[in-house]
Short mmCIF file of C-alpha atoms and ligand atoms in Angstrom, two decimals:
data_model
loop_
_atom_site.label_atom_id
_atom_site.label_comp_id
_atom_site.label_asym_id
_atom_site.label_seq_id
_atom_site.Cartn_x
_atom_site.Cartn_y
_atom_site.Cartn_z
CA UNK A 286 -48.72 -117.64 169.49
CA UNK A 287 -48.41 -120.18 172.29
CA UNK A 288 -47.72 -123.86 172.57
CA UNK A 289 -51.34 -124.75 171.82
CA UNK A 290 -51.59 -122.70 168.69
CA UNK A 291 -48.45 -124.43 167.46
CA UNK A 292 -50.03 -127.78 168.22
CA UNK A 293 -53.31 -127.15 166.40
CA UNK A 294 -55.82 -128.82 168.75
CA UNK A 295 -57.79 -130.48 165.94
CA UNK A 296 -54.87 -132.64 164.98
CA UNK A 297 -54.55 -134.00 168.46
CA UNK A 298 -55.70 -137.28 169.80
CA UNK A 299 -58.11 -136.57 172.65
CA UNK A 300 -57.65 -139.90 174.37
CA UNK A 301 -55.18 -138.11 176.62
CA UNK A 302 -57.86 -135.94 178.20
CA UNK A 303 -58.73 -138.72 180.63
CA UNK A 304 -58.60 -137.75 184.32
CA UNK A 305 -55.05 -136.54 184.07
CA UNK A 306 -54.87 -135.05 187.53
CA UNK A 307 -55.58 -138.43 189.08
CA UNK A 308 -52.99 -140.14 186.93
CA UNK A 309 -50.19 -137.69 187.49
CA UNK A 310 -50.17 -136.89 191.14
CA UNK A 311 -47.24 -139.25 191.66
CA UNK A 312 -44.78 -137.54 189.32
CA UNK A 313 -41.69 -136.69 191.43
CA UNK A 314 -40.82 -133.03 191.91
CA UNK A 315 -37.45 -133.53 190.24
CA UNK A 316 -39.23 -134.78 187.10
CA UNK A 317 -41.67 -131.85 187.23
CA UNK A 318 -38.64 -129.54 187.39
CA UNK A 319 -37.34 -131.04 184.13
CA UNK A 320 -40.66 -131.02 182.25
CA UNK A 321 -40.42 -127.38 181.07
CA UNK A 322 -36.96 -128.17 179.67
CA UNK A 323 -38.38 -131.10 177.70
CA UNK A 324 -41.26 -128.93 176.55
CA UNK A 325 -38.82 -126.39 175.14
CA UNK A 326 -37.01 -129.12 173.16
CA UNK A 327 -40.29 -130.55 171.89
CA UNK A 328 -41.57 -127.14 170.77
CA UNK A 329 -38.27 -126.54 168.98
CA UNK A 330 -38.65 -129.91 167.20
CA UNK A 331 -42.26 -129.07 166.27
CA UNK A 332 -41.17 -125.76 164.83
CA UNK A 333 -38.64 -127.64 162.72
CA UNK A 334 -41.57 -129.61 161.25
CA UNK A 335 -40.68 -132.92 162.90
CA UNK A 336 -43.32 -135.45 163.99
CA UNK A 337 -41.19 -137.86 166.02
CA UNK A 338 -38.14 -137.43 168.14
CA UNK A 339 -35.96 -140.04 169.81
CA UNK A 340 -34.86 -139.72 173.42
CA UNK A 341 -31.28 -139.62 172.13
CA UNK A 342 -32.00 -136.67 169.80
CA UNK A 343 -33.94 -134.82 172.50
CA UNK A 344 -31.10 -135.46 174.93
CA UNK A 345 -28.58 -133.99 172.45
CA UNK A 346 -30.77 -130.95 171.92
CA UNK A 347 -31.16 -130.28 175.63
CA UNK A 348 -27.79 -131.57 176.86
CA UNK A 349 -29.39 -134.06 179.24
CA UNK A 350 -29.13 -137.81 179.72
CA UNK A 351 -31.33 -139.96 177.35
CA UNK A 352 -32.03 -142.56 180.05
CA UNK A 353 -33.24 -139.78 182.36
CA UNK A 354 -35.64 -138.64 179.64
CA UNK A 355 -37.02 -142.18 179.16
CA UNK A 356 -37.46 -142.60 182.89
CA UNK A 357 -39.20 -139.23 183.27
CA UNK A 358 -41.57 -139.89 180.36
CA UNK A 359 -42.43 -143.34 181.71
CA UNK A 360 -44.25 -141.67 184.63
CA UNK A 361 -47.02 -140.46 182.39
CA UNK A 362 -47.60 -143.01 179.68
CA UNK A 363 -46.27 -144.68 176.62
CA UNK A 364 -45.55 -142.12 173.94
CA UNK A 365 -42.66 -143.76 172.20
CA UNK A 366 -42.20 -146.52 169.65
CA UNK A 367 -38.82 -148.29 169.87
CA UNK A 368 -36.63 -147.26 166.95
CA UNK A 369 -39.09 -144.56 165.83
CA UNK A 370 -39.20 -142.17 168.78
CA UNK A 371 -41.79 -140.15 170.60
CA UNK A 372 -44.84 -138.56 169.00
CA UNK A 373 -43.95 -134.90 169.51
CA UNK A 374 -47.46 -133.46 169.36
CA UNK A 375 -48.95 -135.92 171.81
CA UNK A 376 -46.06 -135.54 174.20
CA UNK A 377 -46.13 -131.74 173.98
CA UNK A 378 -49.82 -131.72 174.75
CA UNK A 379 -49.41 -134.13 177.62
CA UNK A 380 -46.56 -132.22 179.28
CA UNK A 381 -48.44 -128.94 178.83
CA UNK A 382 -51.46 -130.44 180.57
CA UNK A 383 -49.42 -131.83 183.43
CA UNK A 384 -47.84 -128.41 183.98
CA UNK A 385 -51.31 -126.80 183.59
CA UNK A 386 -50.01 -124.68 180.76
CA UNK A 387 -52.98 -125.70 178.62
CA UNK A 388 -54.97 -122.86 180.18
CA UNK A 389 -53.67 -119.30 179.91
CA UNK A 390 -52.27 -117.64 183.03
CA UNK A 391 -52.80 -113.94 183.54
CA UNK A 392 -49.90 -112.61 185.56
CA UNK A 393 -49.16 -109.40 187.48
CA UNK A 394 -45.72 -107.84 187.83
CA UNK A 395 -44.89 -105.68 190.86
CA UNK A 396 -41.83 -103.42 190.63
CA UNK A 397 -41.11 -101.99 187.20
CA UNK A 398 -37.47 -101.04 187.68
CA UNK A 399 -34.45 -102.40 185.80
CA UNK A 400 -35.43 -106.03 186.18
CA UNK A 401 -39.20 -105.57 186.04
CA UNK A 402 -38.95 -103.56 182.81
CA UNK A 403 -36.90 -106.35 181.20
CA UNK A 404 -39.46 -108.94 182.34
CA UNK A 405 -42.29 -106.84 180.88
CA UNK A 406 -40.49 -106.49 177.57
CA UNK A 407 -39.62 -110.17 177.23
CA UNK A 408 -41.81 -111.89 174.62
CA UNK A 409 -40.85 -115.44 175.65
CA UNK A 410 -43.51 -115.94 178.37
CA UNK A 411 -46.38 -115.96 175.85
CA UNK A 412 -45.24 -119.23 174.31
CA UNK A 413 -46.09 -120.99 177.57
CA UNK A 414 -49.43 -119.21 177.97
CA UNK A 415 -48.32 -116.49 180.40
CA UNK A 416 -49.81 -113.09 179.77
CA UNK A 417 -48.38 -110.27 181.89
CA UNK A 418 -51.68 -108.48 182.06
CA UNK A 419 -50.90 -105.93 184.79
CA UNK A 420 -47.90 -104.08 186.20
CA UNK A 421 -47.61 -102.07 189.42
CA UNK A 422 -45.11 -99.67 190.93
CA UNK A 423 -45.08 -97.15 193.77
CA UNK A 424 -43.12 -94.49 191.88
CA UNK A 425 -45.54 -91.79 190.62
CA UNK A 426 -43.14 -91.05 187.73
CA UNK A 427 -43.63 -94.59 186.41
CA UNK A 428 -47.37 -94.93 187.05
CA UNK A 429 -49.35 -94.21 183.87
CA UNK A 430 -46.54 -95.22 181.50
CA UNK A 431 -46.77 -98.26 179.27
CA UNK A 432 -44.20 -100.96 178.52
CA UNK A 433 -45.02 -103.51 175.85
CA UNK A 434 -48.56 -102.17 175.91
CA UNK A 435 -49.00 -102.90 179.62
CA UNK A 436 -50.05 -99.91 181.71
CA UNK A 437 -48.08 -99.34 184.93
CA UNK A 438 -50.60 -98.85 187.73
CA UNK A 439 -50.20 -97.56 191.26
CA UNK A 440 -49.42 -100.34 193.71
CA UNK A 441 -52.58 -99.47 195.68
CA UNK A 442 -54.52 -101.07 192.79
CA UNK A 443 -53.22 -104.53 193.64
CA UNK A 444 -56.53 -105.27 195.32
CA UNK A 445 -58.22 -105.34 191.89
CA UNK A 446 -56.40 -108.51 190.89
CA UNK A 447 -59.05 -110.97 192.04
CA UNK A 448 -61.84 -109.52 189.94
CA UNK A 449 -59.45 -109.29 186.96
CA UNK A 450 -58.81 -113.03 187.19
CA UNK A 451 -55.08 -112.68 187.96
CA UNK A 452 -53.75 -115.38 190.27
CA UNK A 453 -50.07 -115.29 189.51
CA UNK A 454 -47.58 -112.62 190.56
CA UNK A 455 -43.96 -111.74 189.80
CA UNK A 456 -42.19 -109.50 192.30
CA UNK A 457 -39.17 -107.34 191.43
CA UNK A 458 -39.25 -104.70 194.16
CA UNK A 459 -36.42 -103.84 196.60
CA UNK A 460 -36.15 -106.58 199.19
CA UNK A 461 -37.34 -104.30 202.02
CA UNK A 462 -40.71 -104.06 200.26
CA UNK A 463 -41.01 -107.74 199.34
CA UNK A 464 -42.99 -109.12 202.29
CA UNK A 465 -45.51 -106.29 202.26
CA UNK A 466 -46.09 -106.76 198.52
CA UNK A 467 -46.42 -110.52 198.92
CA UNK A 468 -49.01 -110.02 201.68
CA UNK A 469 -51.00 -107.70 199.40
CA UNK A 470 -50.79 -110.17 196.53
CA UNK A 471 -52.02 -113.02 198.71
CA UNK A 472 -54.84 -110.86 200.04
CA UNK A 473 -55.79 -110.10 196.43
CA UNK A 474 -56.18 -113.81 195.67
CA UNK A 475 -52.78 -114.55 194.11
CA UNK A 476 -51.60 -118.09 194.86
CA UNK A 477 -48.47 -118.44 192.76
CA UNK A 478 -45.53 -116.06 193.17
CA UNK A 479 -42.24 -115.81 191.30
CA UNK A 480 -39.89 -113.97 193.63
CA UNK A 481 -36.83 -112.19 192.25
CA UNK A 482 -36.03 -110.45 195.55
CA UNK A 483 -32.97 -111.73 197.44
CA UNK A 484 -34.90 -112.50 200.62
CA UNK A 485 -37.15 -115.11 202.12
CA UNK A 486 -40.82 -114.39 202.33
CA UNK A 487 -43.56 -116.14 204.25
CA UNK A 488 -46.85 -117.13 202.70
CA UNK A 489 -49.85 -119.26 203.68
CA UNK A 490 -49.61 -122.97 202.82
CA UNK A 491 -51.93 -122.73 199.81
CA UNK A 492 -49.56 -120.27 198.08
CA UNK A 493 -46.61 -121.54 196.05
CA UNK A 494 -43.47 -119.40 195.81
CA UNK A 495 -40.61 -120.03 193.41
CA UNK A 496 -37.50 -117.96 193.97
CA UNK A 497 -35.10 -116.92 191.22
CA UNK A 498 -31.65 -115.82 192.26
CA UNK A 499 -28.97 -115.38 189.62
CA UNK A 500 -26.37 -114.56 192.30
CA UNK A 501 -26.95 -117.92 194.00
CA UNK A 502 -26.48 -119.76 190.70
CA UNK A 503 -23.34 -117.73 189.97
CA UNK A 504 -22.03 -118.48 193.45
CA UNK A 505 -21.87 -122.21 192.78
CA UNK A 506 -20.45 -121.92 189.25
CA UNK A 507 -16.74 -121.47 190.17
CA UNK A 508 -16.87 -124.75 192.11
CA UNK A 509 -17.37 -126.60 188.80
CA UNK A 510 -14.70 -124.69 186.88
CA UNK A 511 -11.33 -126.29 186.22
CA UNK A 512 -8.49 -124.94 188.34
CA UNK A 513 -6.17 -122.90 186.10
P1 NAI B 800 -34.92 -101.15 190.75
O1 NAI B 800 -34.62 -100.27 191.91
O2 NAI B 800 -34.46 -100.77 189.40
O3 NAI B 800 -36.51 -101.42 190.68
C1 NAI B 800 -37.34 -101.58 191.79
C2 NAI B 800 -38.71 -101.02 191.45
O4 NAI B 800 -39.60 -101.32 192.51
C3 NAI B 800 -38.72 -99.52 191.26
O5 NAI B 800 -39.38 -99.18 190.07
C4 NAI B 800 -39.44 -98.99 192.49
O6 NAI B 800 -40.15 -97.80 192.25
C5 NAI B 800 -40.38 -100.16 192.78
N1 NAI B 800 -40.85 -100.22 194.15
C6 NAI B 800 -40.18 -99.94 195.30
N2 NAI B 800 -40.97 -100.15 196.38
C7 NAI B 800 -42.16 -100.57 195.89
C8 NAI B 800 -43.39 -100.94 196.49
N3 NAI B 800 -43.56 -100.95 197.80
N4 NAI B 800 -44.41 -101.31 195.67
C9 NAI B 800 -44.26 -101.31 194.33
N5 NAI B 800 -43.13 -100.97 193.70
C10 NAI B 800 -42.10 -100.61 194.47
O7 NAI B 800 -34.35 -102.56 191.16
P2 NAI B 800 -34.01 -103.80 190.18
O8 NAI B 800 -32.58 -103.73 189.81
O9 NAI B 800 -35.02 -103.88 189.12
O10 NAI B 800 -34.18 -105.03 191.19
C11 NAI B 800 -35.46 -105.37 191.66
C12 NAI B 800 -35.37 -106.50 192.67
O11 NAI B 800 -34.86 -107.64 192.03
C13 NAI B 800 -34.41 -106.21 193.82
O12 NAI B 800 -34.93 -106.80 194.99
C14 NAI B 800 -33.12 -106.87 193.39
O13 NAI B 800 -32.31 -107.22 194.49
C15 NAI B 800 -33.67 -108.08 192.68
N6 NAI B 800 -32.80 -108.67 191.65
C16 NAI B 800 -32.75 -110.01 191.62
C17 NAI B 800 -32.02 -110.66 190.67
C18 NAI B 800 -32.06 -112.13 190.69
O14 NAI B 800 -31.28 -112.78 190.07
N7 NAI B 800 -32.99 -112.73 191.41
C19 NAI B 800 -31.24 -109.95 189.68
C20 NAI B 800 -31.40 -108.53 189.75
C21 NAI B 800 -32.15 -107.92 190.73
#
């Protein structure tokens, strides 16, 4: 099940299909960063059987500021009625389209160690349309095994990604191997990379990299803690 099966396309108002890319190219990056958070709150509200949600309720749910929500939503149309709230289905569909989550994304994972295995086993990516369709490792003991029904293939098979329609990659290899793997992914037609490795990698301009680093987030946490 993903966000679109929850929505039930037939119930949706298709007036929102209009040239969305042209309309939304001015959404600030900071707003785009918050959109997945809003989407999570909206999906939760949908699952609770609600049809409308106020910015105040959504703000409570997500621990964010209601005026920030109103400002962010104002970039892409008028989905709210004062005193009634936002139409959850329409807004969910709109945000999914802006984020391009309305089409499925086949994804490859490289490095099936401690972290990679946990990523493969996590069911939560499906909700947003991500299907980890391939996994690769260089360790012959891991190649041929399956996790969550995904076969672990030898890393030399990365070149098959293009013809398999996989354009998104997640890397969880040791940092010494990161750049080489990224180069192979790019060569294989991947143009979006989620990088878990604690290092900087270089990519051509057309490729987008998002880096995840729990240690960096932890490192700024004590700053916000009260002095005891
Ligand atoms: P691990 O050692 O358990 O797993 C690494 C896997 O990569 C192994 O299965 C290994 O066989 C494979 N591998 C090594 N070289 C390869 C290559 N050239 N091609 C394909 N596969 C290759 O390590 P772990 O703990 O899973 O960490 C993976 C990476 O994620 C590391 O770079 C680590 O520093 C990073 N990490 C990042 C975190 C974050 O918050 N961003 C948190 C934890 C780990």
